[in-house]
Amino acid sequence: MTDRVPDYFEPFVGWRAWRVRDGFLLSHQFDITWPTDVPLEALCLRATYSYPTTRHTAAEIPPVQGCICGIYAATTQEHLLTMPYHKYHARHQTTVVIGEVFLWGRVIVGDKGWKAQYARPKSLLLPHEGYRFYRDLKRRYRVPIELKNTFVL
Amino acid sequence: MNIGKEKEVVIVEPLKEPVPAPREPAPAPEPRKEPVKT
């Protein structure tokens, strides 16, 4: 966090997708397990992944405009569902859940979503075929979970 | 994820855990009404 006067006094609530592995939430694109007891904090992974990004110093706090860093979320469920996460699910036999996520800290505002410094799940929509993860996700993340198939395969 | 055109950077206050509402004291029992002698 910074000492700057906040622009908003309540976290943003966005929509995103996760993979489920061993009853934990993982980021969709990167192999990052979401913690259960503390918020996820954004790191810049540009040194790990060879994406063309804006260069910035390590001292700059993610997310940085033009870089890939930050925790991504769509502003609406409708926009999230336009992205092909369900195709990934079908190809890799991975359970994909979607849900609401709190976002705060340093946040980059986009036309259709946000990139945030901190995030924590708010609620989850678990597809019926992933019902076996219900108890672990509920116990670990302590958020409301609804069994619902949101993707049309 | 496509978040569209990046417009601005803002600072958002952290998530605050919901604070349980203070327990309200139980209402005092109504005084027992003596039967009216007639």
Coordinates of C-alpha atoms in Angstrom, one line a residue:
Chain A
M1 CA 0.0 0.0 0.0
T2 CA 1.0 3.6 -0.4
D3 CA 0.5 6.7 1.6
R4 CA -1.6 8.2 -1.1
V5 CA -5.1 9.2 -0.2
P6 CA -7.4 6.5 -1.4
D7 CA -9.7 7.1 -4.3
Y8 CA -12.2 4.5 -3.2
F9 CA -13.0 3.3 0.3
E10 CA -14.4 -0.1 -0.6
P11 CA -12.8 -2.9 -2.6
F12 CA -13.8 -3.4 -6.2
V13 CA -15.7 -6.6 -6.9
G14 CA -14.8 -8.3 -10.2
W15 CA -15.2 -11.6 -11.9
R16 CA -12.5 -14.1 -12.7
A17 CA -11.8 -17.8 -13.3
W18 CA -9.6 -20.2 -11.4
R19 CA -8.4 -23.7 -11.9
V20 CA -8.9 -26.2 -9.0
R21 CA -6.1 -28.5 -8.0
D22 CA -6.2 -30.6 -4.9
G23 CA -9.0 -28.5 -3.5
F24 CA -7.1 -25.2 -3.9
L25 CA -7.7 -22.3 -6.3
L26 CA -5.0 -21.6 -8.9
S27 CA -4.7 -18.7 -11.2
H28 CA -5.9 -19.6 -14.7
Q29 CA -2.8 -18.7 -16.6
F30 CA 0.0 -19.0 -14.1
D31 CA 0.7 -21.7 -11.7
I32 CA 0.0 -19.6 -8.6
T33 CA -2.0 -21.1 -5.7
W34 CA -4.3 -18.6 -4.1
P35 CA -3.7 -18.4 -0.3
T36 CA -6.5 -19.3 2.0
D37 CA -5.8 -17.1 5.0
V38 CA -4.2 -14.0 3.5
P39 CA -4.9 -12.0 0.4
L40 CA -3.0 -12.8 -2.8
E41 CA -0.5 -10.1 -3.6
A42 CA 0.5 -9.3 -7.1
L43 CA 4.1 -10.0 -8.2
C44 CA 5.6 -9.1 -11.5
L45 CA 6.5 -12.3 -13.4
R46 CA 8.0 -10.7 -16.4
A47 CA 11.4 -12.2 -15.6
T48 CA 9.8 -15.7 -15.6
Y49 CA 7.6 -15.4 -18.6
S50 CA 8.8 -14.0 -21.9
Y51 CA 5.8 -11.7 -22.6
P52 CA 6.5 -8.4 -24.3
T53 CA 5.9 -6.0 -21.5
T54 CA 6.7 -2.5 -20.5
R55 CA 9.9 -2.6 -18.5
H56 CA 9.8 -1.2 -15.0
T57 CA 12.0 -1.3 -12.0
A58 CA 11.6 -3.8 -9.2
A59 CA 10.9 -0.9 -6.9
E60 CA 7.6 -0.1 -8.7
I61 CA 4.6 -1.7 -7.1
P62 CA 2.6 -4.0 -9.3
P63 CA 0.4 -3.6 -11.2
V64 CA 2.2 -1.3 -13.6
Q65 CA 0.5 0.1 -16.7
G66 CA 1.6 -1.6 -19.8
C67 CA 3.1 -4.6 -18.0
I68 CA 1.5 -8.0 -17.5
C69 CA 1.7 -7.8 -13.7
G70 CA -1.4 -7.6 -11.5
I71 CA -4.3 -9.7 -10.5
Y72 CA -6.8 -9.6 -13.3
A73 CA -10.6 -9.5 -13.1
A74 CA -13.5 -8.6 -15.4
T75 CA -16.0 -6.0 -14.4
T76 CA -18.9 -8.3 -15.3
Q77 CA -19.7 -12.0 -15.4
E78 CA -20.8 -11.5 -19.0
H79 CA -17.5 -10.2 -20.1
L80 CA -15.7 -13.0 -18.3
L81 CA -17.8 -15.6 -20.1
T82 CA -16.7 -14.2 -23.5
M83 CA -13.2 -15.5 -22.8
P84 CA -12.4 -19.1 -23.6
Y85 CA -11.7 -20.6 -20.1
H86 CA -14.2 -23.4 -20.8
K87 CA -12.2 -24.5 -23.8
Y88 CA -9.1 -24.7 -21.6
H89 CA -11.1 -26.8 -19.2
A90 CA -12.2 -29.2 -22.0
R91 CA -8.7 -29.6 -23.4
H92 CA -6.9 -30.2 -20.1
Q93 CA -9.6 -32.0 -18.1
T94 CA -9.3 -29.3 -15.4
T95 CA -12.1 -28.1 -13.3
V96 CA -12.6 -24.4 -13.8
V97 CA -14.6 -22.3 -11.4
I98 CA -15.6 -18.7 -11.7
G99 CA -16.5 -16.3 -9.1
E100 CA -16.5 -12.8 -7.6
V101 CA -13.2 -11.4 -6.2
F102 CA -12.4 -8.5 -4.0
L103 CA -9.7 -6.2 -5.5
W104 CA -7.9 -3.4 -3.7
G105 CA -4.6 -1.6 -3.2
R106 CA -3.1 -0.2 -6.3
V107 CA -5.6 -0.9 -9.1
I108 CA -5.4 -0.2 -12.9
V109 CA -8.8 0.5 -14.2
G110 CA -9.6 -0.8 -17.7
D111 CA -12.6 -0.5 -20.0
K112 CA -13.6 -4.1 -19.2
G113 CA -11.8 -5.0 -16.0
W114 CA -9.1 -4.3 -13.5
K115 CA -5.6 -5.3 -12.6
A116 CA -5.1 -5.2 -8.8
Q117 CA -2.3 -5.4 -6.2
Y118 CA -4.3 -7.5 -3.8
A119 CA -7.2 -9.8 -4.2
R120 CA -9.3 -12.3 -2.3
P121 CA -12.2 -14.5 -3.4
K122 CA -15.7 -13.3 -2.5
S123 CA -17.9 -16.1 -3.9
L124 CA -17.5 -19.1 -6.2
L125 CA -19.7 -20.8 -8.9
L126 CA -18.5 -24.5 -9.0
P127 CA -19.6 -26.6 -12.0
H128 CA -21.5 -29.7 -11.1
E129 CA -18.7 -32.0 -12.3
G130 CA -16.4 -30.4 -9.7
Y131 CA -18.7 -31.1 -6.8
R132 CA -16.0 -33.2 -5.1
F133 CA -14.0 -30.0 -4.4
Y134 CA -16.9 -28.3 -2.6
R135 CA -16.0 -29.2 0.9
D136 CA -12.3 -28.4 0.6
L137 CA -12.9 -25.0 -1.1
K138 CA -15.6 -24.1 1.4
R139 CA -13.4 -25.0 4.4
R140 CA -10.3 -23.3 3.0
Y141 CA -11.6 -20.1 1.5
R142 CA -14.7 -19.6 3.7
V143 CA -16.8 -18.1 0.9
P144 CA -20.3 -18.8 -0.4
I145 CA -20.2 -21.5 -3.1
E146 CA -23.0 -22.3 -5.5
L147 CA -23.0 -25.4 -7.7
K148 CA -23.8 -24.0 -11.1
N149 CA -22.6 -24.7 -14.7
T150 CA -21.8 -21.3 -16.1
F151 CA -20.0 -22.4 -19.3
V152 CA -21.8 -23.8 -22.3
L153 CA -19.4 -26.4 -23.8
Chain B
M1 CA -7.5 -11.7 -19.5
N2 CA -8.6 -8.8 -21.7
I3 CA -9.4 -5.8 -19.4
G4 CA -9.7 -3.4 -22.3
K5 CA -7.9 -0.2 -22.6
E6 CA -6.0 0.8 -19.4
K7 CA -7.3 4.1 -18.3
E8 CA -6.0 5.1 -14.9
V9 CA -4.4 4.0 -11.7
V10 CA -6.4 4.3 -8.5
I11 CA -5.8 3.5 -4.9
V12 CA -8.5 1.4 -3.2
E13 CA -8.9 0.8 0.5
P14 CA -8.2 -2.7 1.8
L15 CA -10.9 -5.2 2.4
K16 CA -12.0 -5.0 6.0
E17 CA -13.2 -8.1 7.6
P18 CA -16.9 -7.8 8.6
V19 CA -17.1 -6.8 12.3
P20 CA -19.7 -8.8 14.1
A21 CA -22.5 -6.5 15.3
P22 CA -22.5 -5.9 19.1
R23 CA -24.9 -8.1 20.9
E24 CA -27.9 -6.3 22.0
P25 CA -28.9 -6.9 25.6
A26 CA -31.9 -9.2 26.0
P27 CA -35.0 -7.2 26.7
A28 CA -35.9 -7.1 30.3
P29 CA -38.9 -9.3 31.2
E30 CA -42.1 -7.4 31.6
P31 CA -43.1 -7.0 35.2
R32 CA -45.4 -9.7 36.3
K33 CA -49.0 -8.4 36.3
E34 CA -50.8 -9.3 39.5
P35 CA -54.3 -10.6 38.9
V36 CA -56.8 -7.9 39.4
K37 CA -58.8 -8.6 42.5
T38 CA -62.4 -8.0 42.1

